[in-house]
Short mmCIF file of C-alpha atoms and ligand atoms in Angstrom, two decimals:
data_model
loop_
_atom_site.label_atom_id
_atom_site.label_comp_id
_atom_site.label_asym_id
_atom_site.label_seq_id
_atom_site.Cartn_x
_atom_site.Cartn_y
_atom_site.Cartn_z
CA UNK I 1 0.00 0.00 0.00
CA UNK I 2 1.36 3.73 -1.30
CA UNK I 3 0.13 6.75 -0.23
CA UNK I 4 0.66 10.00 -1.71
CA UNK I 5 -0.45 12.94 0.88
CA UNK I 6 -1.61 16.06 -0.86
CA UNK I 7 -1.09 19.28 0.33
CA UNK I 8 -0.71 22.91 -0.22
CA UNK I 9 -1.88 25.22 2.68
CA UNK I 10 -1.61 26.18 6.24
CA UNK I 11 -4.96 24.14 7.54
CA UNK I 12 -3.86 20.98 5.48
CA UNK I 13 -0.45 20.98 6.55
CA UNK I 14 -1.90 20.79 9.97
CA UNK I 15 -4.93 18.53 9.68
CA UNK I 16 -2.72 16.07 7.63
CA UNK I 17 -0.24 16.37 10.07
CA UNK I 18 -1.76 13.51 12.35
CA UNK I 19 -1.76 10.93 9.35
CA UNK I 20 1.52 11.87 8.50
CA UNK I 21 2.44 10.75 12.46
CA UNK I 22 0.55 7.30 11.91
CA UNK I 23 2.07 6.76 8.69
CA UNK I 24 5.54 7.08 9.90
CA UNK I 25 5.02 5.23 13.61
CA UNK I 26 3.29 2.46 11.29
CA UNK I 27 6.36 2.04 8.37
CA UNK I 28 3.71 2.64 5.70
CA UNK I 29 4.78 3.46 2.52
CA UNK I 30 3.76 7.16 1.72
CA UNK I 31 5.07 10.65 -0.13
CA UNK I 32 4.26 13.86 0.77
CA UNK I 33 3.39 16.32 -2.36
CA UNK I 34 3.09 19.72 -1.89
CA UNK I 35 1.18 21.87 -4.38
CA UNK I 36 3.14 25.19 -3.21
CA UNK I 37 -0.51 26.99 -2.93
CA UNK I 38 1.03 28.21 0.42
CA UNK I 39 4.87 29.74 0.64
CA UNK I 40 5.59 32.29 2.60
CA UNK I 41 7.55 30.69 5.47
CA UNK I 42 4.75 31.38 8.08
CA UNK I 43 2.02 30.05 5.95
CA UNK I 44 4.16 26.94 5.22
CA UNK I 45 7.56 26.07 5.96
CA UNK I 46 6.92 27.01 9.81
CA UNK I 47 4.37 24.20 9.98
CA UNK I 48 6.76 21.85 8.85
CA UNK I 49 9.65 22.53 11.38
CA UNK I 50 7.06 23.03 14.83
CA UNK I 51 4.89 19.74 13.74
CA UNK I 52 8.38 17.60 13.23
CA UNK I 53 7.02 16.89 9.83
CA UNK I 54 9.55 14.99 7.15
CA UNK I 55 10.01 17.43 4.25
CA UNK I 56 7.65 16.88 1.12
CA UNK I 57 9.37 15.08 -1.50
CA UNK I 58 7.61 17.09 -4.00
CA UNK I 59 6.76 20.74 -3.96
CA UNK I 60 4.96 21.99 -7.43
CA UNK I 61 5.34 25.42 -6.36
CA UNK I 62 2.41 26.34 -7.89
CA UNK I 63 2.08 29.65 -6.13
CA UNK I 64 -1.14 32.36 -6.28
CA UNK I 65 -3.37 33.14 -8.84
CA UNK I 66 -6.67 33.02 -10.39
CA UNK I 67 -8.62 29.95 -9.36
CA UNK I 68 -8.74 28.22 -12.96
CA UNK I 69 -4.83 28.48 -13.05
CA UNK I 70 -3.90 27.37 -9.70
CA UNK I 71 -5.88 24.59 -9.79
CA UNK I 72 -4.88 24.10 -13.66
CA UNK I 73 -1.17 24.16 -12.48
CA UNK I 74 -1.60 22.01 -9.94
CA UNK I 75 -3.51 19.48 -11.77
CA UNK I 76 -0.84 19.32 -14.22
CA UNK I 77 1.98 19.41 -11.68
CA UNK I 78 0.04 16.08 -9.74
CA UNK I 79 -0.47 14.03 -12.51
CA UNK I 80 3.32 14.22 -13.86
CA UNK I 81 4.16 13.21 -10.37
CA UNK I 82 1.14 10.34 -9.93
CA UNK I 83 2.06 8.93 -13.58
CA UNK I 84 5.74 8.43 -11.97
CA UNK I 85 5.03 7.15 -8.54
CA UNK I 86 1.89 4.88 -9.33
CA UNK I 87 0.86 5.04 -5.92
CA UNK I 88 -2.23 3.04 -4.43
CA UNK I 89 -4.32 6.16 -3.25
CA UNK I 90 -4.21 9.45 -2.72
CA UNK I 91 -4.96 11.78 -0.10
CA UNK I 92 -6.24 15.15 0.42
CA UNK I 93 -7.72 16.83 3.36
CA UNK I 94 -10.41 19.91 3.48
CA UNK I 95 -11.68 22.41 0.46
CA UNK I 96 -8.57 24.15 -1.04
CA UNK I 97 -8.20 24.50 -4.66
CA UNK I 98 -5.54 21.96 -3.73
CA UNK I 99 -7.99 19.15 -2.89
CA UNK I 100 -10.37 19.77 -5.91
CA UNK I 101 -7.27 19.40 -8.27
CA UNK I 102 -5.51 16.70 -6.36
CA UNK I 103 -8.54 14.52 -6.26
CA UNK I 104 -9.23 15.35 -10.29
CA UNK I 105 -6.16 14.34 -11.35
CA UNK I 106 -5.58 11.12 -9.50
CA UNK I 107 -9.95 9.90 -10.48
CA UNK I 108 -8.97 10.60 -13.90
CA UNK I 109 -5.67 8.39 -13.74
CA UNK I 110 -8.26 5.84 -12.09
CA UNK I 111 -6.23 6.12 -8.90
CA UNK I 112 -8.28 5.65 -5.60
CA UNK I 113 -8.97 9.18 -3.76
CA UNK I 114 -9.49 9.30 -0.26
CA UNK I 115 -11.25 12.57 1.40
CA UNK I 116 -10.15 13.55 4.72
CA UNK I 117 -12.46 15.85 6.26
CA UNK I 118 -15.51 14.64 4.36
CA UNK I 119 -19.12 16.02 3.67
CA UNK I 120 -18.83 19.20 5.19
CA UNK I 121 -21.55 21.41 3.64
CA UNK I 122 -22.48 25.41 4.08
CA UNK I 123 -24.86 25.02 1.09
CA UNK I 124 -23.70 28.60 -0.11
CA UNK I 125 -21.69 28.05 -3.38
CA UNK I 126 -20.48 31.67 -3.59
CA UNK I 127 -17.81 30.13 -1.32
CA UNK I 128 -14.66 28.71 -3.14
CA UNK I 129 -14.68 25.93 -0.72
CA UNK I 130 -18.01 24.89 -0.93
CA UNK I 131 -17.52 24.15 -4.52
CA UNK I 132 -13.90 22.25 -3.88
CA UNK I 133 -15.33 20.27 -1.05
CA UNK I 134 -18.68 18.90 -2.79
CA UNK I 135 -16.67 18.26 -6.34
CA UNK I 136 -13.85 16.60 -4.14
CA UNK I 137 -16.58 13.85 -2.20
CA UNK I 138 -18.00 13.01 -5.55
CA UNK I 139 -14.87 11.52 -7.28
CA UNK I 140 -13.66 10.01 -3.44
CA UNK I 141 -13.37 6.34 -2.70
CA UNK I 142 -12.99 6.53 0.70
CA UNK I 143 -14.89 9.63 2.41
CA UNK I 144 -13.73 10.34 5.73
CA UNK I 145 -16.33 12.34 7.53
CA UNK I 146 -15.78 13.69 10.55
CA UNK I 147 -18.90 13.51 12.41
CA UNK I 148 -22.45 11.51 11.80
CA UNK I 149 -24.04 15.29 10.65
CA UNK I 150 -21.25 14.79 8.00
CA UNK I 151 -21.62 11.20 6.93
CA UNK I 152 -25.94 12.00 6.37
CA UNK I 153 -24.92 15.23 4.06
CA UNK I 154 -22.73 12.73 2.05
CA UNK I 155 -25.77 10.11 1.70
CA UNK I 156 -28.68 12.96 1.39
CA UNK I 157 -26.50 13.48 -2.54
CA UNK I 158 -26.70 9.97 -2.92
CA UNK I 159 -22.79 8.61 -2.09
CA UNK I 160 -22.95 5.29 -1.04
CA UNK I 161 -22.84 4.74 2.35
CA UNK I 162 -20.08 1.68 1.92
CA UNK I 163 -17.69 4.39 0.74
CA UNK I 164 -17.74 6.54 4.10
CA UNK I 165 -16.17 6.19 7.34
CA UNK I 166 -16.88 8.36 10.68
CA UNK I 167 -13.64 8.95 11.82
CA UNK I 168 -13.40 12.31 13.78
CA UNK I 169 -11.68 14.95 12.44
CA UNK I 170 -8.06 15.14 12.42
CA UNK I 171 -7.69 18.70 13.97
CA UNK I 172 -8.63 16.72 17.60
CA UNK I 173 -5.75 14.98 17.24
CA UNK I 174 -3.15 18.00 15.95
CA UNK I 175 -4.66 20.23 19.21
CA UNK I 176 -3.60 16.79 22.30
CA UNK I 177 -1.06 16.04 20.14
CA UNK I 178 0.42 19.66 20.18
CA UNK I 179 -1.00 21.38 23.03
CA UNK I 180 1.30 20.09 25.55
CA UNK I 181 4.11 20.74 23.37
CA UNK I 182 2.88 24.31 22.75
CA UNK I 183 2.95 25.05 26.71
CA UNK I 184 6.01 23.97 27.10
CA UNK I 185 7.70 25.32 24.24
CA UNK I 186 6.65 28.84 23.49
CA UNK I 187 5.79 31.99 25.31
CA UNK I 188 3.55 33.90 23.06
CA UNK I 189 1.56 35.26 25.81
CA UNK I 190 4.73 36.76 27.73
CA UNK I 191 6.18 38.39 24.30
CA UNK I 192 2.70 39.85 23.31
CA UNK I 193 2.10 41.11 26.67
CA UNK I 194 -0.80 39.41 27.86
CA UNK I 195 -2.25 37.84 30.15
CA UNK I 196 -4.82 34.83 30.15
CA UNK I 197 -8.30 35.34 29.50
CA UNK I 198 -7.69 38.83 29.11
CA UNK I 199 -8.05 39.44 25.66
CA UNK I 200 -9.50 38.62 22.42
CA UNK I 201 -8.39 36.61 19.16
CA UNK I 202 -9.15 37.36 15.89
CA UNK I 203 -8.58 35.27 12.71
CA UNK I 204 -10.42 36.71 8.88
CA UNK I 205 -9.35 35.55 5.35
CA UNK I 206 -12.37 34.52 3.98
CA UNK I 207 -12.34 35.48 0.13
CA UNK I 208 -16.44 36.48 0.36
CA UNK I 209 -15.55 38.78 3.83
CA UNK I 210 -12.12 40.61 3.37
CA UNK I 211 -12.17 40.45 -0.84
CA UNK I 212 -15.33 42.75 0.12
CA UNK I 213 -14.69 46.24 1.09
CA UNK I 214 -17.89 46.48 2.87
CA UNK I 215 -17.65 43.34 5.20
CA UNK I 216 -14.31 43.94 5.78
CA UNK I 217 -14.65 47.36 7.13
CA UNK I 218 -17.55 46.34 9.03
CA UNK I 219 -15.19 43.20 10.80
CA UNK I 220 -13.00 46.02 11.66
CA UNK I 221 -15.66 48.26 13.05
CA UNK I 222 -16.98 45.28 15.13
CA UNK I 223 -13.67 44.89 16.33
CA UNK I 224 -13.24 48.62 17.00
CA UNK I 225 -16.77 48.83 18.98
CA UNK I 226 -15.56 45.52 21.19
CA UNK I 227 -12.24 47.64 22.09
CA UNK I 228 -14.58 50.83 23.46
CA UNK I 229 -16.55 48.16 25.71
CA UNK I 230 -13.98 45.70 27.12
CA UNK I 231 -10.80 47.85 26.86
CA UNK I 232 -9.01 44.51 26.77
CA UNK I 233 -6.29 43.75 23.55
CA UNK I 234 -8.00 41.89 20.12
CA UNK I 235 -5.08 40.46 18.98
CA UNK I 236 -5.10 39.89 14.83
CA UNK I 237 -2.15 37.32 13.41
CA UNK I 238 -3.21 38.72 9.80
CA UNK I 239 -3.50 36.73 6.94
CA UNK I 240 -1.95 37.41 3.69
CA UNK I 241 -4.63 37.97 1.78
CA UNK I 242 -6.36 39.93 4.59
CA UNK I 243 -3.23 42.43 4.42
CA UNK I 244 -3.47 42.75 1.12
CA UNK I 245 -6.87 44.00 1.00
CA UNK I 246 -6.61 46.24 4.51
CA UNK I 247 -3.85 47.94 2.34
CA UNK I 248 -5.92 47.98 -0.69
CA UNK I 249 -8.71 49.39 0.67
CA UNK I 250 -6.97 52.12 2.78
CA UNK I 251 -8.98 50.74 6.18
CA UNK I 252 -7.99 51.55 10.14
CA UNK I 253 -6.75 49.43 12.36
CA UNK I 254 -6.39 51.64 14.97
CA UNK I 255 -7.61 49.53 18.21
CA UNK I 256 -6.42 46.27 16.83
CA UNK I 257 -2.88 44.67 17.85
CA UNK I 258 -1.83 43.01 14.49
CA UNK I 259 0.98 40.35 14.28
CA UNK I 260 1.75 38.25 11.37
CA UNK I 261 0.74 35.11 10.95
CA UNK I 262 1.94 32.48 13.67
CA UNK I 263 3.02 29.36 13.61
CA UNK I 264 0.30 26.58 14.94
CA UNK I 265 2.37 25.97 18.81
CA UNK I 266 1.77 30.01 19.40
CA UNK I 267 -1.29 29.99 17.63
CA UNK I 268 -2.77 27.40 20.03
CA UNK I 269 -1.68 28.91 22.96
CA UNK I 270 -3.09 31.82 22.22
CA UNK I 271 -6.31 30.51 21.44
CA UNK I 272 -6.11 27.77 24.75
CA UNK I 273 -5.42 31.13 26.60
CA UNK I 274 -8.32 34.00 24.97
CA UNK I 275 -11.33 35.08 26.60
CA UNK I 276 -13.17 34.64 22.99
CA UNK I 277 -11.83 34.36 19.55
CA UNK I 278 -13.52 36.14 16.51
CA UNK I 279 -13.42 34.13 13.33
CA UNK I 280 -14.14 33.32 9.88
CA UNK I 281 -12.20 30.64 9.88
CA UNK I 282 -12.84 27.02 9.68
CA UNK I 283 -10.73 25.18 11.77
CA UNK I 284 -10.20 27.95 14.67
CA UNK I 285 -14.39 27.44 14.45
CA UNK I 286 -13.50 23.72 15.60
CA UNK I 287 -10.15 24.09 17.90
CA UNK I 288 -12.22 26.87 20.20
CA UNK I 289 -14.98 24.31 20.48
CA UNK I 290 -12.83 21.57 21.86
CA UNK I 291 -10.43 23.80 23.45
CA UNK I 292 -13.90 25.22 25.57
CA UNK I 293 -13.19 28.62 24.35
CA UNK I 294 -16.47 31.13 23.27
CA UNK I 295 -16.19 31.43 19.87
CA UNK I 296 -18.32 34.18 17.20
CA UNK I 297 -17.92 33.35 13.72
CA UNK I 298 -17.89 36.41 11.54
CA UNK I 299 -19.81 34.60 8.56
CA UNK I 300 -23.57 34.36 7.95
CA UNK I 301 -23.64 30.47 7.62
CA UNK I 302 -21.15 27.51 8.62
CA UNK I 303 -20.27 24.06 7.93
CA UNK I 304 -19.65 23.13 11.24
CA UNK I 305 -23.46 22.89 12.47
CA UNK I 306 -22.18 20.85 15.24
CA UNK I 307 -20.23 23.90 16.96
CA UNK I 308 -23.90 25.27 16.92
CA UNK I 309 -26.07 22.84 18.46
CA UNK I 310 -23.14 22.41 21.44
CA UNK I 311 -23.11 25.85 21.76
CA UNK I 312 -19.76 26.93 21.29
CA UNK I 313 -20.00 29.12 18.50
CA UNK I 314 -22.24 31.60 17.27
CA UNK I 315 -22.79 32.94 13.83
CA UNK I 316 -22.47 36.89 13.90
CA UNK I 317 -21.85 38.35 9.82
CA UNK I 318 -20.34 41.11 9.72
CA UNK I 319 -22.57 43.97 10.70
CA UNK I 320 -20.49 45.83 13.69
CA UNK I 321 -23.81 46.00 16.07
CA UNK I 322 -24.35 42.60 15.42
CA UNK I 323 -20.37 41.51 16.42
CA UNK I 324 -20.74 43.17 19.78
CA UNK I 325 -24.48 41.63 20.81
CA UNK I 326 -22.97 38.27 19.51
CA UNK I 327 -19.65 38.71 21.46
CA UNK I 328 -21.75 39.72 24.88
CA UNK I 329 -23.81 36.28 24.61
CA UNK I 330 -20.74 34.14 23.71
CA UNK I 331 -18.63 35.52 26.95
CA UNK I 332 -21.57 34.15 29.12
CA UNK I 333 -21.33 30.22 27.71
CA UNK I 334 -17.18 29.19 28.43
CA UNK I 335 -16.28 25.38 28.15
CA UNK I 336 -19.83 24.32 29.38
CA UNK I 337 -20.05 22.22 26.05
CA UNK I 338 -19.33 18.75 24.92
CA UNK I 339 -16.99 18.01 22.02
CA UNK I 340 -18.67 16.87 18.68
CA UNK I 341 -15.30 16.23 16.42
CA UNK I 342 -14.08 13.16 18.03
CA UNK I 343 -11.23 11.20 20.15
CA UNK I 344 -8.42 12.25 18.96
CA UNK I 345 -7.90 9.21 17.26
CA UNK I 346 -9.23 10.00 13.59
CA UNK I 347 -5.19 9.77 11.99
CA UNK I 348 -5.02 6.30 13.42
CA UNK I 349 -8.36 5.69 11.68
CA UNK I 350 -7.74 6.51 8.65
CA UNK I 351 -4.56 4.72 8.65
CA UNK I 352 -6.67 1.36 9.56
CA UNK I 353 -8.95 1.91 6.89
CA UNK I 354 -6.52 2.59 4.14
CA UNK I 355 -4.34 -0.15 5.54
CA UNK I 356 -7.01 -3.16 5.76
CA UNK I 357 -7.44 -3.17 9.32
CA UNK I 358 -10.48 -2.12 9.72
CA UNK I 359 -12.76 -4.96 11.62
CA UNK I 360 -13.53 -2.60 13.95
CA UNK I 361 -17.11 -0.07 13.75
CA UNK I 362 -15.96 3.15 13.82
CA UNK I 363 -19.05 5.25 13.63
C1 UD1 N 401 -6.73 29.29 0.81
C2 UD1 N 401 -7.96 28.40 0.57
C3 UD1 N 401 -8.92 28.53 1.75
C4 UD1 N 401 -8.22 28.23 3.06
C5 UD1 N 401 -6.97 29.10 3.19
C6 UD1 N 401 -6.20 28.70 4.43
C7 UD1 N 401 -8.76 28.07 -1.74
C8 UD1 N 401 -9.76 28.49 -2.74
N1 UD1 N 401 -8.68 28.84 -0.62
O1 UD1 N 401 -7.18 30.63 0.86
O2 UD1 N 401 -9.98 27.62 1.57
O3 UD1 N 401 -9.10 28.50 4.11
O4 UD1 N 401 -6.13 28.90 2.04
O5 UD1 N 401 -5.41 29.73 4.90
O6 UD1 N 401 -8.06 27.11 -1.93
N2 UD1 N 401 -0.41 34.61 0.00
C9 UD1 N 401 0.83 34.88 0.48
N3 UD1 N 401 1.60 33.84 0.92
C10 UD1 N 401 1.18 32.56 0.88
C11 UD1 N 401 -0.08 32.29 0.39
C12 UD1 N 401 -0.88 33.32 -0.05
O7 UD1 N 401 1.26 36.03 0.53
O8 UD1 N 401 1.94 31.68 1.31
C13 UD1 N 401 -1.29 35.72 -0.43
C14 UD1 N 401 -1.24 35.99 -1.92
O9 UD1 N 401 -1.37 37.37 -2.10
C15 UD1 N 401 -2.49 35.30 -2.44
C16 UD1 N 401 -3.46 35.43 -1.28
O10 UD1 N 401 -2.65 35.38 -0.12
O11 UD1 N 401 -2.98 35.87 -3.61
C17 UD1 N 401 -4.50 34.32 -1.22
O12 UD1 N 401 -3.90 33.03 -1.27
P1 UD1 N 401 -4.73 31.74 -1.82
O13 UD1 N 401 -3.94 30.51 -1.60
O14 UD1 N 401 -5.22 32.01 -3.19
O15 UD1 N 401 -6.01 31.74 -0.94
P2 UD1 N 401 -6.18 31.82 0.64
O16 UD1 N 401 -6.94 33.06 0.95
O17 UD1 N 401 -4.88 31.60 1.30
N1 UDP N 402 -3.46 29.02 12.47
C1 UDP N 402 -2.11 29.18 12.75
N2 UDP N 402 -1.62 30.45 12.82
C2 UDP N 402 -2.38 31.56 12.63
C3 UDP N 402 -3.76 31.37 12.34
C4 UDP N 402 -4.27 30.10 12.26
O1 UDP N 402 -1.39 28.21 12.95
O2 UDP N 402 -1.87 32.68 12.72
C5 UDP N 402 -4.00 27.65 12.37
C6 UDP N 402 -5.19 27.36 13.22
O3 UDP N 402 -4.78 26.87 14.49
C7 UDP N 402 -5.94 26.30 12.43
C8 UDP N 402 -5.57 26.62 11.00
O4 UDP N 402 -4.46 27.49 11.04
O5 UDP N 402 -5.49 24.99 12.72
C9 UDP N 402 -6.72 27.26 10.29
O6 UDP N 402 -6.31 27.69 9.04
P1 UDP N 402 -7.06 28.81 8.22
O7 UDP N 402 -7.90 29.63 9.13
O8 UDP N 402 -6.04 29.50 7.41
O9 UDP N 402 -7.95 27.95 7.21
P2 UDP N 402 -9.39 27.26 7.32
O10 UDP N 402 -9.41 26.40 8.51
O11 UDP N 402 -10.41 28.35 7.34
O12 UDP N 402 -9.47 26.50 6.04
#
């Protein structure tokens, strides 16, 4: 059994992380190709060196661009590399343009494809990722979904049910594996000044929020308006992209302590440590929910219901009025939730299943 591991950006490098572990602990045969959709050295390389990772032994370097030509490049790029290395299945993890072309390429060379992170669904396809991630589960062989809400979106579009595993989702097992690690290691909280609990985190990358002048500026007005009332620090590790448009767009960001991106140990901590974290992202959405931190999504929909119904999360947009009310109820409701994602066990898993050894019901 050969397994080629796809991957290309910050979230994957991190969520694949755990199968990478198994993979090596278990001597099974695997490569690791990276697209290059992330470079810069926080996005990527810094990943790599805090999560002990072996180095890819492919990097396309495929870079930004326009969606058709980064996942045209990379779909190119994969299949050179697949017709070489003939592996047994491939890989990917999430909704990047990285997964869609990953999981085109090796169908169409009638290579298995196996979905981590399967059947997530916002139902909004004016999201990049909602598009990816549905495409991606259609040409899968093996879909692993991370909860039972995911595994009944996959079956409601007609995937048959012998093709998907429950597994948990991966990100459980990154945050034991490396939270530990993270307190021992680095002092984030000491060289940004702050203290525990007392202040707020803030993630926002979203294409359909900071691409848009309006919702961006009215994230940063939220942001500002939580500042007057708490007076505590909202710490912002700023995306790329989200720089790039601030920039663009000529916007303030006046009450706001901004820091580059981090790398995932600091990251963590920080999160482990915040009174509430603001987000549009997807997988802070999850790591606040089983780290039992509040958590107020700055999008109008989500595809993690399950953060929802435990009541870890809240869904606020990005109307500034709206921010605050949604921040006030979070700050009431923190830890008193179960979490939905899983055992931390999801890498082993998927291992199993690729493997053979999979007797065992894991739903
Ligand atoms: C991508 C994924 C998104 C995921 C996010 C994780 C798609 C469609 N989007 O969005 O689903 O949530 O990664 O962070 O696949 N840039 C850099 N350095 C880098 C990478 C990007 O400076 O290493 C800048 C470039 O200006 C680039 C912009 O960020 O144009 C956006 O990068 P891109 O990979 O296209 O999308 P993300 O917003 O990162
Ligand atoms: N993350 C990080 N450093 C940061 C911001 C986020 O390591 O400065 C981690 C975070 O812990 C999570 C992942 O990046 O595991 C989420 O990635 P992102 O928000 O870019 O993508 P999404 O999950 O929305 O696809």
């Amino acid at each position: 059994m050969k397994i080629a591991v796809i991957l290309g950006t910050r979230p994957e490098i991190i969520k694949m992380s755990p199968v990478i572990r198994e993979c090596e602990k278990r001597g099974v045969e695997y490569f690791i190709l990276h697209t290059g959709q992330h470079y810069s050295h926080e996005m990527d390389k810094v990943f790599f060196e805090e999560l002990e990772l072996p180095q890819p032994k492919y990097n396309l370097d495929v870079g930004s661009g326009t969606h058709a030509e980064q996942t045209g490049k990379i779909m190119i790029g994969v299949e050179r590399i697949l017709l070489q290395e003939r592996p047994d299945v491939v890989l990917v993890q999430g909704d990047t343009n990285t997964v869609l072309a990953g999981a085109l390429a090796a169908t169409k060379l009638h290579i298995k494809v196996g979905h981590v992170e399967a059947g997530l669904r916002s139902y909004d396809r004016r999201m990049p990722e909602e598009v990816n991630r549905v495409l991606a589960d259609h040409v899968s062989d093996y879909l692993f979904a991370p909860t039972e809400n995911a595994k009944q979106n996959l079956m409601k579009e007609g995937i048959d049910e012998n093709k998907i595993f429950v597994t948990g989702n991966t990100i459980v097992d990154a945050v034991y594996q490396n939270l530990e690690i993270a307190e021992k290691k680095v002092n984030v909280l000491e060289d940004l000044g702050l203290k525990p609990r007392e202040y707020f985190l803030v993630t926002a990358h979203r294409q359909e929020n900071v691409d848009v002048k309006e919702r961006l500026k009215g994230i940063l007005k939220g942001l500002e308006l939580i500042h007057t009332e708490f007076s505590i620090p909202i710490v912002f590790p700023m995306h790329p992209r989200t720089q790039k448009r601030v920039k663009e767009f000529k916007l303030s960001l006046d009450s706001i302590k901004i820091v580059k991106p981090l790398g995932f140990l600091e990251f963590l901590l920080l999160e482990a440590n915040a009174g509430l974290v603001l987000t549009d992202s997807g997988g802070v959405q999850e790591e606040t929910c089983i780290l039992g931190v509040p958590c107020v999504t700055l999008r109008d929909n989500t595809e993690r219901p399950e953060t929802l119904e435990v009541g870890s999360n809240i869904l606020a947009g990005t109307i500034p009025e709206r921010i605050l009310k949604s921040v006030k109820i979070m700050l009431s409701r923190r830890g008193s939730w179960r979490n939905p994602f899983g055992d931390g066990r999801a890498g082993e898993r998927i291992v199993n299943i690729l493997t053979g050894y999979h007797n065992q019901n894991y739903a």
